[in-house]
Coordinates of C-alpha atoms and ligand atoms in Angstrom, one line a residue:
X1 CA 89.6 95.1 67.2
X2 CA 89.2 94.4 70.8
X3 CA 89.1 97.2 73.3
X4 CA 92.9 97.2 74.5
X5 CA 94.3 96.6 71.1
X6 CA 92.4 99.5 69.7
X7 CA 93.9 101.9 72.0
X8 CA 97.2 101.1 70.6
X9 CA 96.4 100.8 66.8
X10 CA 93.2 102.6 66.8
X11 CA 93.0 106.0 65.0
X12 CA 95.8 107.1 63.1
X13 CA 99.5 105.5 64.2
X14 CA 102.6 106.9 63.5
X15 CA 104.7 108.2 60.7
X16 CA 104.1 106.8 56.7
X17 CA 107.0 108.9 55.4
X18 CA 109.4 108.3 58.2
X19 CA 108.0 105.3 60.0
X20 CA 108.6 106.7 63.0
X21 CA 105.8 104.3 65.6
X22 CA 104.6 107.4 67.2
X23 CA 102.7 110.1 65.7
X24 CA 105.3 113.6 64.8
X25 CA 104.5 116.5 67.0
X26 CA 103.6 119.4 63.9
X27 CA 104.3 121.8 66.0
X28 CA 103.4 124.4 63.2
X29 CA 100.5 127.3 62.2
X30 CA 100.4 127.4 59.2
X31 CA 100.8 125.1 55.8
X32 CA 102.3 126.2 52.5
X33 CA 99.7 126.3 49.3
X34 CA 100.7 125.1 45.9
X35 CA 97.9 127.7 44.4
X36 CA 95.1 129.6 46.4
X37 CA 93.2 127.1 48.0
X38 CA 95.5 123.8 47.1
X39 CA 96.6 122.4 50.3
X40 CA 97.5 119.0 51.3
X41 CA 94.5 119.1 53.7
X42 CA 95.5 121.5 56.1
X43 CA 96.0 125.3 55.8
X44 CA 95.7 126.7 59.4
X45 CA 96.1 124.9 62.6
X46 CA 93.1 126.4 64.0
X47 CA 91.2 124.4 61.4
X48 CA 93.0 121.0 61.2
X49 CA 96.7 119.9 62.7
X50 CA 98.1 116.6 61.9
X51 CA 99.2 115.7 65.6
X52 CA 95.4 116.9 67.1
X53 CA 93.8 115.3 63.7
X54 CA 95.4 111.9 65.0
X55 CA 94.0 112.2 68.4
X56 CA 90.7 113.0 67.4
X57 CA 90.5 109.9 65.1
X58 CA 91.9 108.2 68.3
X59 CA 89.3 109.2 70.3
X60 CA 86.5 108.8 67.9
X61 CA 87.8 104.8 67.1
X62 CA 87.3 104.7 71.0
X63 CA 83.7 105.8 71.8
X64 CA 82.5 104.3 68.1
X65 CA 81.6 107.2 67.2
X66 CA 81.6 109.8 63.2
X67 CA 84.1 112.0 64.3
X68 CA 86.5 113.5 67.0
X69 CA 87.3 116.5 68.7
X70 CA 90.0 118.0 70.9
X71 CA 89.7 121.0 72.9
X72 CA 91.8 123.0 75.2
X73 CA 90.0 121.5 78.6
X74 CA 86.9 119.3 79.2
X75 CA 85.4 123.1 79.8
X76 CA 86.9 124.3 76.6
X77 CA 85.0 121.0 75.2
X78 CA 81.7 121.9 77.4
X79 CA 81.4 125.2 75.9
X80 CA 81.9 124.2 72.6
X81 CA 79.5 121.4 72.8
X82 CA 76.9 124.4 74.3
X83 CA 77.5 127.2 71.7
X84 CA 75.7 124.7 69.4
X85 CA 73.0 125.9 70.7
X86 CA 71.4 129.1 70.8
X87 CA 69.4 131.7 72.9
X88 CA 66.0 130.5 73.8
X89 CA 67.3 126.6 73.4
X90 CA 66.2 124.4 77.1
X91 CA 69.1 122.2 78.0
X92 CA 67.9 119.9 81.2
X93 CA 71.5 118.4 82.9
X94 CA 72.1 116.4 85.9
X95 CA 71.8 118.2 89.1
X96 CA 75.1 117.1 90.6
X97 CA 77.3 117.5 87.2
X98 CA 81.0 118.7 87.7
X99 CA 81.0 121.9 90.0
X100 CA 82.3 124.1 86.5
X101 CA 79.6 122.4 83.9
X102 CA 76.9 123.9 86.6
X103 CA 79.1 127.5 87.0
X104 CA 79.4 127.4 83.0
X105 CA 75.4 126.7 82.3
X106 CA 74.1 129.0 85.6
X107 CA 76.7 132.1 85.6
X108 CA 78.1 132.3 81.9
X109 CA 76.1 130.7 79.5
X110 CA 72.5 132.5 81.5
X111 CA 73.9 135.5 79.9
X112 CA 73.4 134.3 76.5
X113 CA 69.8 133.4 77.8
X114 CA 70.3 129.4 77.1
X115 CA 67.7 128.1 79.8
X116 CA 68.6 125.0 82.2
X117 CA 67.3 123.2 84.0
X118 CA 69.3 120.5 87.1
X119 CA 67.4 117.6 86.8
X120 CA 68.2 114.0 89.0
X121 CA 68.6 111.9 85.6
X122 CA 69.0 109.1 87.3
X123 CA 65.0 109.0 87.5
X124 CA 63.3 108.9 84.1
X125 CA 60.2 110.6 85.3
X126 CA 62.3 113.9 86.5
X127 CA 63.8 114.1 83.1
X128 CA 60.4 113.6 81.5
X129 CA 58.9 116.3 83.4
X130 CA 61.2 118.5 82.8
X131 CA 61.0 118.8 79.2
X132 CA 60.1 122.2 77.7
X133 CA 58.9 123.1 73.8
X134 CA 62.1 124.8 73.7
X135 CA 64.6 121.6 74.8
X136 CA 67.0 120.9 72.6
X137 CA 68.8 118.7 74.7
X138 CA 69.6 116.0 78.1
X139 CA 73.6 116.5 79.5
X140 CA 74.4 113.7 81.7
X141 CA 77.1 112.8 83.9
X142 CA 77.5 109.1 84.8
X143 CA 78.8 107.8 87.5
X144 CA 78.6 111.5 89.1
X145 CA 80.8 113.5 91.6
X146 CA 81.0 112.4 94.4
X147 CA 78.3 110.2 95.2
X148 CA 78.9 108.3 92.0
X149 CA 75.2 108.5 91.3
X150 CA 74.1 106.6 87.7
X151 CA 72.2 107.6 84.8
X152 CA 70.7 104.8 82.7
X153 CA 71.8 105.8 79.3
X154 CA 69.8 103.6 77.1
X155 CA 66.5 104.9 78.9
X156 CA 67.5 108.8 78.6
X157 CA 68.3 108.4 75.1
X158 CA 65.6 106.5 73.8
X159 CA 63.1 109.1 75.7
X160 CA 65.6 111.9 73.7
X161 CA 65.1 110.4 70.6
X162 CA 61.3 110.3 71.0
X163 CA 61.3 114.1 71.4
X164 CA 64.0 114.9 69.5
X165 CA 66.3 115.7 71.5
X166 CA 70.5 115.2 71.9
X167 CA 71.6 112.6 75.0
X168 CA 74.8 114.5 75.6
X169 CA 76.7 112.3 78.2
X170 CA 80.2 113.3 79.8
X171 CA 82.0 110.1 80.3
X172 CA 85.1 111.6 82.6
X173 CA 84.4 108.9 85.1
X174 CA 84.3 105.9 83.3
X175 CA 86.4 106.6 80.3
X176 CA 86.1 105.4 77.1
X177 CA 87.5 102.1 78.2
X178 CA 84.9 100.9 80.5
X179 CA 81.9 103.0 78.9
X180 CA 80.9 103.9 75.6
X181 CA 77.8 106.0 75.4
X182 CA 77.1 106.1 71.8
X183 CA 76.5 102.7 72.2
X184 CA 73.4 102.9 74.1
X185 CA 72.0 105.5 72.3
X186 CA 74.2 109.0 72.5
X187 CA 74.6 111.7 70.4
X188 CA 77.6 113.6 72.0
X189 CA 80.3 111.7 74.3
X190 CA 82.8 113.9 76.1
X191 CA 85.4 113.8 78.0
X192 CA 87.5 115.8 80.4
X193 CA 91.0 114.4 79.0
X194 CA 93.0 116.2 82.3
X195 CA 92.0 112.8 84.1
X196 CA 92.1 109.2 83.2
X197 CA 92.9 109.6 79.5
X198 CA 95.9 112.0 80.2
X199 CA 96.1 110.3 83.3
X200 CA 99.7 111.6 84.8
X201 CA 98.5 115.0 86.1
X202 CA 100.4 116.5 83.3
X203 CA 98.0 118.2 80.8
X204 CA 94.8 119.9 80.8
X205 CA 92.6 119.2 77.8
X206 CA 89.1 118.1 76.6
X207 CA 87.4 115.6 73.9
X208 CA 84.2 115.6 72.1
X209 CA 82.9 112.3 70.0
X210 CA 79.6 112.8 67.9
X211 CA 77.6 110.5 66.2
X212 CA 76.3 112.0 63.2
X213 CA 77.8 114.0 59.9
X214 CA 75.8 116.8 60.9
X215 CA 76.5 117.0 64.5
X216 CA 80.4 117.0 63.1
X217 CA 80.1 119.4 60.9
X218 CA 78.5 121.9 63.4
X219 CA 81.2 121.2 65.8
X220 CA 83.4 121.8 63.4
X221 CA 82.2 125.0 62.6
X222 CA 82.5 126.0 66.4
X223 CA 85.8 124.8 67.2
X224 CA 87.3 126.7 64.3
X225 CA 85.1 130.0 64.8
X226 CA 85.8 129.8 68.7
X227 CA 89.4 128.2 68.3
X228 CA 89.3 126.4 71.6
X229 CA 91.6 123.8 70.3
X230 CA 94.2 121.5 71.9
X231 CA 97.2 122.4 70.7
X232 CA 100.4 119.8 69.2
X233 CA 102.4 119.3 72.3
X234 CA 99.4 117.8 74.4
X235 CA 98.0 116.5 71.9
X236 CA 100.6 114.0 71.9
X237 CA 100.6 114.0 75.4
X238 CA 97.3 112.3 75.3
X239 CA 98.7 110.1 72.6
X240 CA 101.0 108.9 74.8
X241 CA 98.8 108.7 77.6
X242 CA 95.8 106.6 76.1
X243 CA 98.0 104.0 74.7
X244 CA 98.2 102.9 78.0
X245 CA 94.6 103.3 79.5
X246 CA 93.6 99.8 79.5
X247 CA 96.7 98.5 81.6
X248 CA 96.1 101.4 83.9
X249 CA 92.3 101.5 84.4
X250 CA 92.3 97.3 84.7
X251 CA 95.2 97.8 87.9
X252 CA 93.1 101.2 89.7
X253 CA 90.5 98.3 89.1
X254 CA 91.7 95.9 91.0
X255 CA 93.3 98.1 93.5
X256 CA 90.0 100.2 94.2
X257 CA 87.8 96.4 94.8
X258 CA 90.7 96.2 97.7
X259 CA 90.5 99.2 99.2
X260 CA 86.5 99.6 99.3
X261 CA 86.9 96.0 100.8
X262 CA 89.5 97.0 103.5
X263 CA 87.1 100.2 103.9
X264 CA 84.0 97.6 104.5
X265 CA 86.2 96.8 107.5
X266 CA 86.5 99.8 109.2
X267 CA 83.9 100.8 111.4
X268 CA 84.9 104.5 111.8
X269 CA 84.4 104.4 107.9
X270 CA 80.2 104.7 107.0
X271 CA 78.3 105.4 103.9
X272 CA 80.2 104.1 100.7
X273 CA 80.1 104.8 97.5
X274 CA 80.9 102.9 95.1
X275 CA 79.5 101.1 91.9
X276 CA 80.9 98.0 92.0
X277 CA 78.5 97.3 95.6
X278 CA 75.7 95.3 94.9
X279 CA 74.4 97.9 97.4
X280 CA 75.1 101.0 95.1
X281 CA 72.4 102.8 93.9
X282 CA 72.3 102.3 90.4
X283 CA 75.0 99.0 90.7
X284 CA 72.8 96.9 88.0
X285 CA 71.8 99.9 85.9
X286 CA 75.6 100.5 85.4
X287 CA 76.6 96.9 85.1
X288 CA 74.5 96.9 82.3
X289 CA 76.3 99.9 80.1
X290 CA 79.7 99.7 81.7
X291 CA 82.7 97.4 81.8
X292 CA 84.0 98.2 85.3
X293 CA 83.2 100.5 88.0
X294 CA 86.7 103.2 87.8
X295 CA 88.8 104.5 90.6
X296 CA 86.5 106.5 92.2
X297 CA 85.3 106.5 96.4
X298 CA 83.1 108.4 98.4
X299 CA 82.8 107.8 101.7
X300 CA 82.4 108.9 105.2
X301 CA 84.8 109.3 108.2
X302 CA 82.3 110.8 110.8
X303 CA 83.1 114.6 111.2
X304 CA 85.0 117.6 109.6
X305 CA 87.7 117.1 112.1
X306 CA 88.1 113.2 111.4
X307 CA 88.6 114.0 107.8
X308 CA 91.1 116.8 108.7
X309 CA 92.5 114.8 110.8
X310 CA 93.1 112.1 107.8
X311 CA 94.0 114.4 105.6
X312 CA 97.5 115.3 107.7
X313 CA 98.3 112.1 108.0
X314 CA 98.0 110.2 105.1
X315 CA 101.5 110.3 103.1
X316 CA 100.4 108.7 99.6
X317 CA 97.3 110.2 99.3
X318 CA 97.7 113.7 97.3
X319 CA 95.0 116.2 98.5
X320 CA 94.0 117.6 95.1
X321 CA 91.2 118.5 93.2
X322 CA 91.2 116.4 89.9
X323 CA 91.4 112.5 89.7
X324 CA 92.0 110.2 87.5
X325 CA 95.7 110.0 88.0
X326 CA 98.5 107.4 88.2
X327 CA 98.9 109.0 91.7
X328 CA 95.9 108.6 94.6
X329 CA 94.3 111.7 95.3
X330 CA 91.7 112.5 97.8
X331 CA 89.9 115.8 98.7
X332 CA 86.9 116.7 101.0
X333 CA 84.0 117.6 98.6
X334 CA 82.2 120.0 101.2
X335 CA 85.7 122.0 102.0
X336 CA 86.4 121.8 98.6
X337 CA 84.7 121.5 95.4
X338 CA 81.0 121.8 96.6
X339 CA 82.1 124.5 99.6
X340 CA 79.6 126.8 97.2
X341 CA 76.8 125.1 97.7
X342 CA 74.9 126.1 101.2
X343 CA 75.3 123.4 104.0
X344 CA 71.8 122.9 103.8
X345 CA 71.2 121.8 100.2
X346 CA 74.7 119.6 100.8
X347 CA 73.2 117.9 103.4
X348 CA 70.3 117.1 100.8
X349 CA 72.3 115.7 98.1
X350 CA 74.2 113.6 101.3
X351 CA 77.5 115.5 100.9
X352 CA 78.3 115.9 104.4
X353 CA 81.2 117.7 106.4
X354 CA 82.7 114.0 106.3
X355 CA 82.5 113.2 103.3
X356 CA 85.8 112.5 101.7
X357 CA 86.4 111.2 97.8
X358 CA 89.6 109.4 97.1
X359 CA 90.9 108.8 93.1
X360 CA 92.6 105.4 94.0
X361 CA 96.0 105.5 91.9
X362 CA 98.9 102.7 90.8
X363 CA 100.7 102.4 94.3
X364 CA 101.0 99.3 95.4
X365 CA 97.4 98.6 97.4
X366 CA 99.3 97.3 100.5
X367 CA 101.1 100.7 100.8
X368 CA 97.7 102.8 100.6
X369 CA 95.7 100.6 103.0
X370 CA 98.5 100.7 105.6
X371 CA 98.6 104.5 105.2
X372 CA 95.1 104.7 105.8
X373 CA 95.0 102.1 109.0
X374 CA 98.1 104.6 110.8
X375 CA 96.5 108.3 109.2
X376 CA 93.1 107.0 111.1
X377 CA 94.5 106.3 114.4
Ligands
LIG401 C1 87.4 117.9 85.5 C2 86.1 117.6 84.9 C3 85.5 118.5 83.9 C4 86.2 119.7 83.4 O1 87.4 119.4 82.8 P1 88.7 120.3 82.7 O2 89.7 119.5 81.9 O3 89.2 120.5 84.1 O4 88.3 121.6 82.1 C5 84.3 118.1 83.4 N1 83.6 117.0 83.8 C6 84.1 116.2 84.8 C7 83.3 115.0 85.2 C8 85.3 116.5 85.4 O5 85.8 115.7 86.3

């Protein structure tokens, strides 16, 4: 099955006793028993619902992966994937992950004494010195927020393998259409479902895709003992929303090639980011483990004021946080979702006062350029 067909028949599709197309919504708890212990698979919804049980085989069809997992938010997902673990276990991540993956691992999960370290994966040699007797496993984020920085999969997890360890990769950016990580070698492939898989800015929910019985049947254990589970009515949401992610990632495709070329243009407009450059960091490394490059764009307009000033005037750009969306977003990283971080060690990683990210959406490309030619003036 080819990659856009399998988003409409993969996993489980619709209804055998009704033959309704689309999957029911169970919107139910609890199952009756025809003697203790004889079910017709599912006693609890905690432990196993129809409508979730569909989108996990969905999702797991998807990456290529043993078995699926929905959870409450990509968070809900992260934690999960962490409590795994245990106290004393080394975890080495990328150093610019998602601004809550680094709150979760440094403020919550240091309390539980699971060590970390922030590593730049996209250089081998970091990742290899940073391995402990106590790692367990390497989280990685690729293409990265919001510098779109890339992580050569196949070369993390081959190095993982060798010691032992789990390649964890979160795959938000790409989505399971344009990247598949368990392909090139990882263990655990997850997703942050709010964006490009729900992709209408209508539900919040995360997915997990391991490649192993064992790995399944410990996240198993952890979604049902912590019972951060996605519940019937998003579930289907996602449904719904995935059957159309190929139609929609090929168009914020095309539309993003346009409007980093109309940005190449613009000479108040420096420093972009970008994948699909031949000038991007990391540009060959990801044409060899992805499909296409996403909707996402860095880049910068000069000053705080010149992106406050684009940020009144634009009318079809939503400033948001999130992405992923059939609707453009755009936000100002340093204001925004990195204001934590000290000016200093922004300046470092190159997020400066100007940087701004935009999600490009489905509006027609015409439409967004003009609005940015007129917000810029
Ligand atoms: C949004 C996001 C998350 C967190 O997901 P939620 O659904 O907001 O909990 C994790 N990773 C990445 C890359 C994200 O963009």
């Amino acid at each position: 099955m080819r990659r856009k067909t399998k988003l409409i028949h993969g996993g489980i599709t619709g209804d055998e006793q009704t033959g309704a197309v689309s999957v029911p919504i169970y919107q139910v708890s609890t199952y009756k028993q025809d003697g203790v212990g004889q079910h017709k698979g599912y006693e609890y919804s905690r432990t196993g619902n129809p409508t979730r049980h569909a989108l996990e085989e969905l999702i797991k069809d998807l990456e290529g992966g043993y078995a699926g997992f929905a959870f409450g938010s990509g968070m809900a997902a992260i934690t999960s994937i962490m409590m795994m673990y245990k106290s004393g276990d080394h975890i080495i991540l990328t150093d610019d992950v998602y601004g809550g993956t680094y709150r979760l691992m440094a403020n919550v999960l240091d309390r539980f004494n699971l060590d970390v370290t922030f590593v730049d994966t996209s250089d081998l040699d970091q990742v290899k010195a940073a391995v402990q007797p106590n790692t367990k496993a390497i989280y990685v984020e690729t293409p990265t927020n919001p510098l779109l920085k890339i992580t050569n999969i196949a070369e993390v997890s081959a190095f993982a393998k060798e010691k032992g360890l789990h390649t964890i990769v979160d795959n938000t950016f790409s989505t399971p259409y344009w990247q598949n990580p368990i392909e090139h070698g990882a263990d655990l492939v997850l997703h942050s479902a709010t964006k490009y898989l729900g992709g209408h800015s209508d539900v919040v929910a995360g997915l997990v895709v391991v490649n192993s019985e064992e790995l399944a049947k410990d996240l198993h254990f952890v979604q049902n003992s912590s019972g951060a589970i996605l519940g019937p009515q998003d579930s289907w949401l996602l449904m719904r929303g995935i059957k159309t992610l190929g139609v929609r990632m090929e168009e914020i495709e095309a539309n993003t090639k346009e409007f980093v070329r109309f940005l190449e243009e613009h000479e108040e407009v420096s420093s972009i980011y970008y994948p699909g450059l031949e000038r991007h960091v990391g540009h060959d490394v990801h044409n060899k483990q992805a499909h296409g490059y996403g909707g996402m764009v860095s880049f910068d307009v000069g000053s705080k004021e010149n992106a406050e000033k684009l940020l009144e005037n634009l009318r079809y750009f939503t400033l948001a946080e999130s992405l992923g969306a059939v609707e453009s977003l755009i936000s100002v990283p340093a204001m925004m979702t990195h204001a934590s971080i000290p000016k200093e060690r922004r300046a470092e990683l190159g997020i400066t006062d100007g940087l701004v990210r935009v999600s490009i959406g489905l509006e027609d490309i015409e439409d967004l350029k003009e609005d940015f030619v007129l917000a810029l003036r």
